[in-house]
Amino acid sequence: MSDNFLALAKQRRTIYALGKDLPLAEDVIIETIKEAIRQAPSAFNSQSSRALILLGKEHVQFWELTREQLRKIVPEESFKATSDKLDGFAAAAGSVLFFEDQDVVKGLQEQFAAYADNFPVWSEHSTGIAQYAVWLALAEKGIGANLQHYNPLVDADVQRTWGIPANWKLRGHMNFGSIVAPAGDKAFMDDAKRFVVAR
């Protein structure tokens, strides 16, 4: 089983060339995303992770909102490259926006005061695990993905457009779709610089 997991971990890559031809029905993909987040561990079983799943025109609208926010801050002479990059993201079939519910975090801080400083950190752990779980689940089904972070630039637009509660804090957005071109080779740093083993 561990070999299967490691093979899947190697299969999960950052895929930028994504298309809209999904190999499965949208409802199957939606349930896959939900179940991956449900099964992702969280501190004190807080289940603080939240998600907005966007498909079709809703997914494209998210990237148009992002484009308009970036237009305000990116110099005009650099904007075409930025806009072209966003076109690539919009070419995907959908996206998952990951949030952490700050009411849950604050509630745990009040309930367990001795650990109050840790709960925001553990919340970040929770979203990272949820994102990785979704990424692995999509990869297992032959769906490519990449993870982006245009928060907090787009937070207000997202809240307003999709009725997201103010206590949901946006942490990242994952594009997913058919794999138009695979990822390139991945380089790894030397193990001696990364790992310490004591026996």
mmCIF file of C-alpha atoms in Angstrom:
data_model
loop_
_atom_site.group_PDB
_atom_site.id
_atom_site.type_symbol
_atom_site.label_atom_id
_atom_site.label_comp_id
_atom_site.label_asym_id
_atom_site.label_seq_id
_atom_site.Cartn_x
_atom_site.Cartn_y
_atom_site.Cartn_z
ATOM 1 C CA MET A 1 0.000 0.000 0.000
ATOM 2 C CA SER A 2 2.817 2.438 0.802
ATOM 3 C CA ASP A 3 4.270 1.827 -2.673
ATOM 4 C CA ASN A 4 0.902 2.747 -4.182
ATOM 5 C CA PHE A 5 0.791 5.956 -2.144
ATOM 6 C CA LEU A 6 4.307 6.971 -3.116
ATOM 7 C CA ALA A 7 3.542 6.256 -6.781
ATOM 8 C CA LEU A 8 0.516 8.545 -6.503
ATOM 9 C CA ALA A 9 2.603 11.195 -4.725
ATOM 10 C CA LYS A 10 5.039 11.094 -7.659
ATOM 11 C CA GLN A 11 2.142 11.319 -10.123
ATOM 12 C CA ARG A 12 0.835 14.506 -8.450
ATOM 13 C CA ARG A 13 2.585 17.385 -10.157
ATOM 14 C CA THR A 14 1.991 21.066 -10.865
ATOM 15 C CA ILE A 15 0.323 20.991 -14.286
ATOM 16 C CA TYR A 16 -0.034 24.382 -15.955
ATOM 17 C CA ALA A 17 -1.346 23.249 -19.355
ATOM 18 C CA LEU A 18 -4.911 22.311 -18.425
ATOM 19 C CA GLY A 19 -8.037 21.880 -20.529
ATOM 20 C CA LYS A 20 -11.762 21.495 -20.030
ATOM 21 C CA ASP A 21 -12.142 17.844 -21.170
ATOM 22 C CA LEU A 22 -12.560 16.149 -17.818
ATOM 23 C CA PRO A 23 -12.359 12.334 -17.790
ATOM 24 C CA LEU A 24 -15.230 12.043 -15.278
ATOM 25 C CA ALA A 25 -18.647 13.572 -14.726
ATOM 26 C CA GLU A 26 -18.610 16.863 -12.813
ATOM 27 C CA ASP A 27 -20.669 15.366 -9.971
ATOM 28 C CA VAL A 28 -18.061 12.624 -9.466
ATOM 29 C CA ILE A 29 -15.289 15.212 -9.331
ATOM 30 C CA ILE A 30 -17.245 17.389 -6.905
ATOM 31 C CA GLU A 31 -17.809 14.427 -4.589
ATOM 32 C CA THR A 32 -14.126 13.453 -4.864
ATOM 33 C CA ILE A 33 -13.092 16.950 -3.766
ATOM 34 C CA LYS A 34 -15.583 16.961 -0.896
ATOM 35 C CA GLU A 35 -14.526 13.521 0.341
ATOM 36 C CA ALA A 36 -10.819 14.380 0.178
ATOM 37 C CA ILE A 37 -11.450 17.431 2.370
ATOM 38 C CA ARG A 38 -13.722 15.458 4.734
ATOM 39 C CA GLN A 39 -10.987 12.856 5.271
ATOM 40 C CA ALA A 40 -8.148 15.366 5.711
ATOM 41 C CA PRO A 41 -7.017 15.528 9.367
ATOM 42 C CA SER A 42 -7.224 18.728 11.404
ATOM 43 C CA ALA A 43 -6.118 19.715 14.903
ATOM 44 C CA PHE A 44 -8.654 18.680 17.557
ATOM 45 C CA ASN A 45 -10.757 17.375 14.633
ATOM 46 C CA SER A 46 -11.715 21.019 14.147
ATOM 47 C CA GLN A 47 -12.700 20.489 10.484
ATOM 48 C CA SER A 48 -11.914 24.161 9.850
ATOM 49 C CA SER A 49 -11.358 23.768 6.102
ATOM 50 C CA ARG A 50 -14.009 25.130 3.737
ATOM 51 C CA ALA A 51 -14.180 25.078 -0.061
ATOM 52 C CA LEU A 52 -15.841 26.849 -2.952
ATOM 53 C CA ILE A 53 -15.892 24.621 -6.038
ATOM 54 C CA LEU A 54 -16.225 26.551 -9.296
ATOM 55 C CA LEU A 55 -16.931 24.984 -12.681
ATOM 56 C CA GLY A 56 -17.543 26.289 -16.176
ATOM 57 C CA LYS A 57 -18.417 29.970 -16.418
ATOM 58 C CA GLU A 58 -18.146 30.398 -12.633
ATOM 59 C CA HIS A 59 -14.515 29.251 -12.794
ATOM 60 C CA VAL A 60 -13.825 31.648 -15.680
ATOM 61 C CA GLN A 61 -15.518 34.476 -13.764
ATOM 62 C CA PHE A 62 -13.145 33.947 -10.849
ATOM 63 C CA TRP A 63 -10.160 34.486 -13.132
ATOM 64 C CA GLU A 64 -11.772 37.560 -14.709
ATOM 65 C CA LEU A 65 -12.240 39.060 -11.239
ATOM 66 C CA THR A 66 -8.604 38.265 -10.497
ATOM 67 C CA ARG A 67 -7.527 39.879 -13.761
ATOM 68 C CA GLU A 68 -9.364 43.117 -12.912
ATOM 69 C CA GLN A 69 -7.768 43.290 -9.467
ATOM 70 C CA LEU A 70 -4.305 42.678 -10.913
ATOM 71 C CA ARG A 71 -4.887 45.334 -13.590
ATOM 72 C CA LYS A 72 -5.005 47.878 -10.749
ATOM 73 C CA ILE A 73 -1.550 47.002 -9.424
ATOM 74 C CA VAL A 74 0.500 45.526 -12.285
ATOM 75 C CA PRO A 75 2.339 48.106 -14.442
ATOM 76 C CA GLU A 76 0.760 48.462 -17.885
ATOM 77 C CA GLU A 77 3.930 47.366 -19.673
ATOM 78 C CA SER A 78 3.931 44.098 -17.678
ATOM 79 C CA PHE A 79 0.227 43.388 -17.752
ATOM 80 C CA LYS A 80 0.090 41.363 -20.985
ATOM 81 C CA ALA A 81 2.324 38.653 -19.508
ATOM 82 C CA THR A 82 0.161 38.594 -16.380
ATOM 83 C CA SER A 83 -3.037 38.451 -18.421
ATOM 84 C CA ASP A 84 -1.668 35.617 -20.579
ATOM 85 C CA LYS A 85 -0.895 33.653 -17.428
ATOM 86 C CA LEU A 86 -4.460 34.129 -16.200
ATOM 87 C CA ASP A 87 -5.782 32.946 -19.584
ATOM 88 C CA GLY A 88 -3.946 29.696 -18.917
ATOM 89 C CA PHE A 89 -5.631 29.317 -15.549
ATOM 90 C CA ALA A 90 -9.065 30.134 -17.015
ATOM 91 C CA ALA A 91 -8.523 27.451 -19.691
ATOM 92 C CA ALA A 92 -8.884 24.785 -16.971
ATOM 93 C CA ALA A 93 -12.225 23.109 -16.266
ATOM 94 C CA GLY A 94 -12.665 24.361 -12.737
ATOM 95 C CA SER A 95 -11.115 25.518 -9.514
ATOM 96 C CA VAL A 96 -11.321 24.842 -5.810
ATOM 97 C CA LEU A 97 -10.955 27.830 -3.505
ATOM 98 C CA PHE A 98 -9.749 26.762 -0.073
ATOM 99 C CA PHE A 99 -10.729 28.690 3.041
ATOM 100 C CA GLU A 100 -10.229 28.351 6.790
ATOM 101 C CA ASP A 101 -13.173 29.182 9.040
ATOM 102 C CA GLN A 102 -11.876 31.776 11.503
ATOM 103 C CA ASP A 103 -14.883 31.300 13.801
ATOM 104 C CA VAL A 104 -13.722 27.735 14.371
ATOM 105 C CA VAL A 105 -10.195 28.945 15.113
ATOM 106 C CA LYS A 106 -11.418 31.616 17.553
ATOM 107 C CA GLY A 107 -13.749 29.138 19.237
ATOM 108 C CA LEU A 108 -10.882 26.742 19.870
ATOM 109 C CA GLN A 109 -8.715 29.584 21.176
ATOM 110 C CA GLU A 110 -11.421 30.412 23.708
ATOM 111 C CA GLN A 111 -12.088 26.801 24.637
ATOM 112 C CA PHE A 112 -8.423 25.811 24.987
ATOM 113 C CA ALA A 113 -6.699 29.019 26.102
ATOM 114 C CA ALA A 114 -3.385 27.275 26.836
ATOM 115 C CA TYR A 115 -3.026 26.528 23.104
ATOM 116 C CA ALA A 116 -4.498 29.810 21.828
ATOM 117 C CA ASP A 117 -1.369 30.885 19.943
ATOM 118 C CA ASN A 118 -1.163 27.534 18.179
ATOM 119 C CA PHE A 119 -4.618 27.344 16.631
ATOM 120 C CA PRO A 120 -3.959 29.813 13.768
ATOM 121 C CA VAL A 121 -0.804 27.812 12.930
ATOM 122 C CA TRP A 122 -2.672 24.513 13.122
ATOM 123 C CA SER A 123 -5.367 25.989 10.885
ATOM 124 C CA GLU A 124 -2.695 26.629 8.258
ATOM 125 C CA HIS A 125 -1.607 23.002 8.642
ATOM 126 C CA SER A 126 -5.230 21.934 8.084
ATOM 127 C CA THR A 127 -5.608 23.851 4.841
ATOM 128 C CA GLY A 128 -2.272 22.570 3.551
ATOM 129 C CA ILE A 129 -3.289 18.983 4.259
ATOM 130 C CA ALA A 130 -6.724 19.526 2.661
ATOM 131 C CA GLN A 131 -5.129 21.033 -0.440
ATOM 132 C CA TYR A 132 -2.689 18.167 -0.768
ATOM 133 C CA ALA A 133 -5.453 15.608 -0.221
ATOM 134 C CA VAL A 134 -7.548 17.134 -3.020
ATOM 135 C CA TRP A 135 -4.516 17.351 -5.297
ATOM 136 C CA LEU A 136 -3.716 13.657 -4.727
ATOM 137 C CA ALA A 137 -7.355 12.643 -5.218
ATOM 138 C CA LEU A 138 -7.532 14.520 -8.520
ATOM 139 C CA ALA A 139 -4.188 13.094 -9.678
ATOM 140 C CA GLU A 140 -5.405 9.583 -8.898
ATOM 141 C CA LYS A 141 -8.285 10.179 -11.328
ATOM 142 C CA GLY A 142 -5.994 11.489 -14.055
ATOM 143 C CA ILE A 143 -6.932 15.138 -13.513
ATOM 144 C CA GLY A 144 -4.179 17.756 -13.509
ATOM 145 C CA ALA A 145 -3.999 20.708 -11.123
ATOM 146 C CA ASN A 146 -1.955 23.705 -10.049
ATOM 147 C CA LEU A 147 -2.162 25.792 -6.896
ATOM 148 C CA GLN A 148 -2.252 29.607 -6.929
ATOM 149 C CA HIS A 149 -2.408 32.345 -4.292
ATOM 150 C CA TYR A 150 -3.972 35.668 -5.275
ATOM 151 C CA ASN A 151 -5.440 36.169 -1.830
ATOM 152 C CA PRO A 152 -6.058 38.596 -0.186
ATOM 153 C CA LEU A 153 -6.272 40.591 -3.434
ATOM 154 C CA VAL A 154 -9.452 38.808 -4.551
ATOM 155 C CA ASP A 155 -11.024 38.074 -1.159
ATOM 156 C CA ALA A 156 -13.692 40.804 -1.218
ATOM 157 C CA ASP A 157 -14.744 39.965 -4.791
ATOM 158 C CA VAL A 158 -15.052 36.289 -3.936
ATOM 159 C CA GLN A 159 -17.117 36.997 -0.827
ATOM 160 C CA ARG A 160 -19.439 39.320 -2.698
ATOM 161 C CA THR A 161 -19.837 37.210 -5.849
ATOM 162 C CA TRP A 162 -20.437 33.829 -4.260
ATOM 163 C CA GLY A 163 -21.880 34.838 -0.881
ATOM 164 C CA ILE A 164 -18.933 33.564 1.125
ATOM 165 C CA PRO A 165 -19.177 34.265 4.874
ATOM 166 C CA ALA A 166 -16.801 36.915 6.192
ATOM 167 C CA ASN A 167 -15.320 34.416 8.677
ATOM 168 C CA TRP A 168 -14.021 32.228 5.829
ATOM 169 C CA LYS A 169 -10.408 33.227 5.141
ATOM 170 C CA LEU A 170 -9.195 32.445 1.610
ATOM 171 C CA ARG A 171 -5.919 30.513 1.639
ATOM 172 C CA GLY A 172 -5.413 29.336 -1.954
ATOM 173 C CA HIS A 173 -7.062 28.344 -5.219
ATOM 174 C CA MET A 174 -6.453 25.175 -7.181
ATOM 175 C CA ASN A 175 -7.166 24.982 -10.906
ATOM 176 C CA PHE A 176 -7.989 21.547 -12.277
ATOM 177 C CA GLY A 177 -8.701 20.043 -15.661
ATOM 178 C CA SER A 178 -7.571 17.663 -18.347
ATOM 179 C CA ILE A 179 -3.819 17.392 -18.791
ATOM 180 C CA VAL A 180 -2.933 19.108 -22.059
ATOM 181 C CA ALA A 181 0.828 18.838 -21.499
ATOM 182 C CA PRO A 182 2.636 17.022 -18.669
ATOM 183 C CA ALA A 183 4.860 18.648 -16.093
ATOM 184 C CA GLY A 184 8.559 18.839 -16.807
ATOM 185 C CA ASP A 185 11.277 17.015 -14.913
ATOM 186 C CA LYS A 186 11.435 17.708 -11.197
ATOM 187 C CA ALA A 187 14.780 18.372 -9.517
ATOM 188 C CA PHE A 188 15.423 17.423 -5.906
ATOM 189 C CA MET A 189 17.942 18.968 -3.553
ATOM 190 C CA ASP A 190 20.601 16.771 -1.976
ATOM 191 C CA ASP A 191 19.255 14.560 0.828
ATOM 192 C CA ALA A 192 22.172 15.535 3.080
ATOM 193 C CA LYS A 193 20.882 19.115 3.126
ATOM 194 C CA ARG A 194 17.305 18.119 3.844
ATOM 195 C CA PHE A 195 17.190 15.134 6.154
ATOM 196 C CA VAL A 196 18.730 14.171 9.475
ATOM 197 C CA VAL A 197 18.442 10.540 10.559
ATOM 198 C CA ALA A 198 19.370 9.533 14.085
ATOM 199 C CA ARG A 199 19.429 5.892 15.234
#
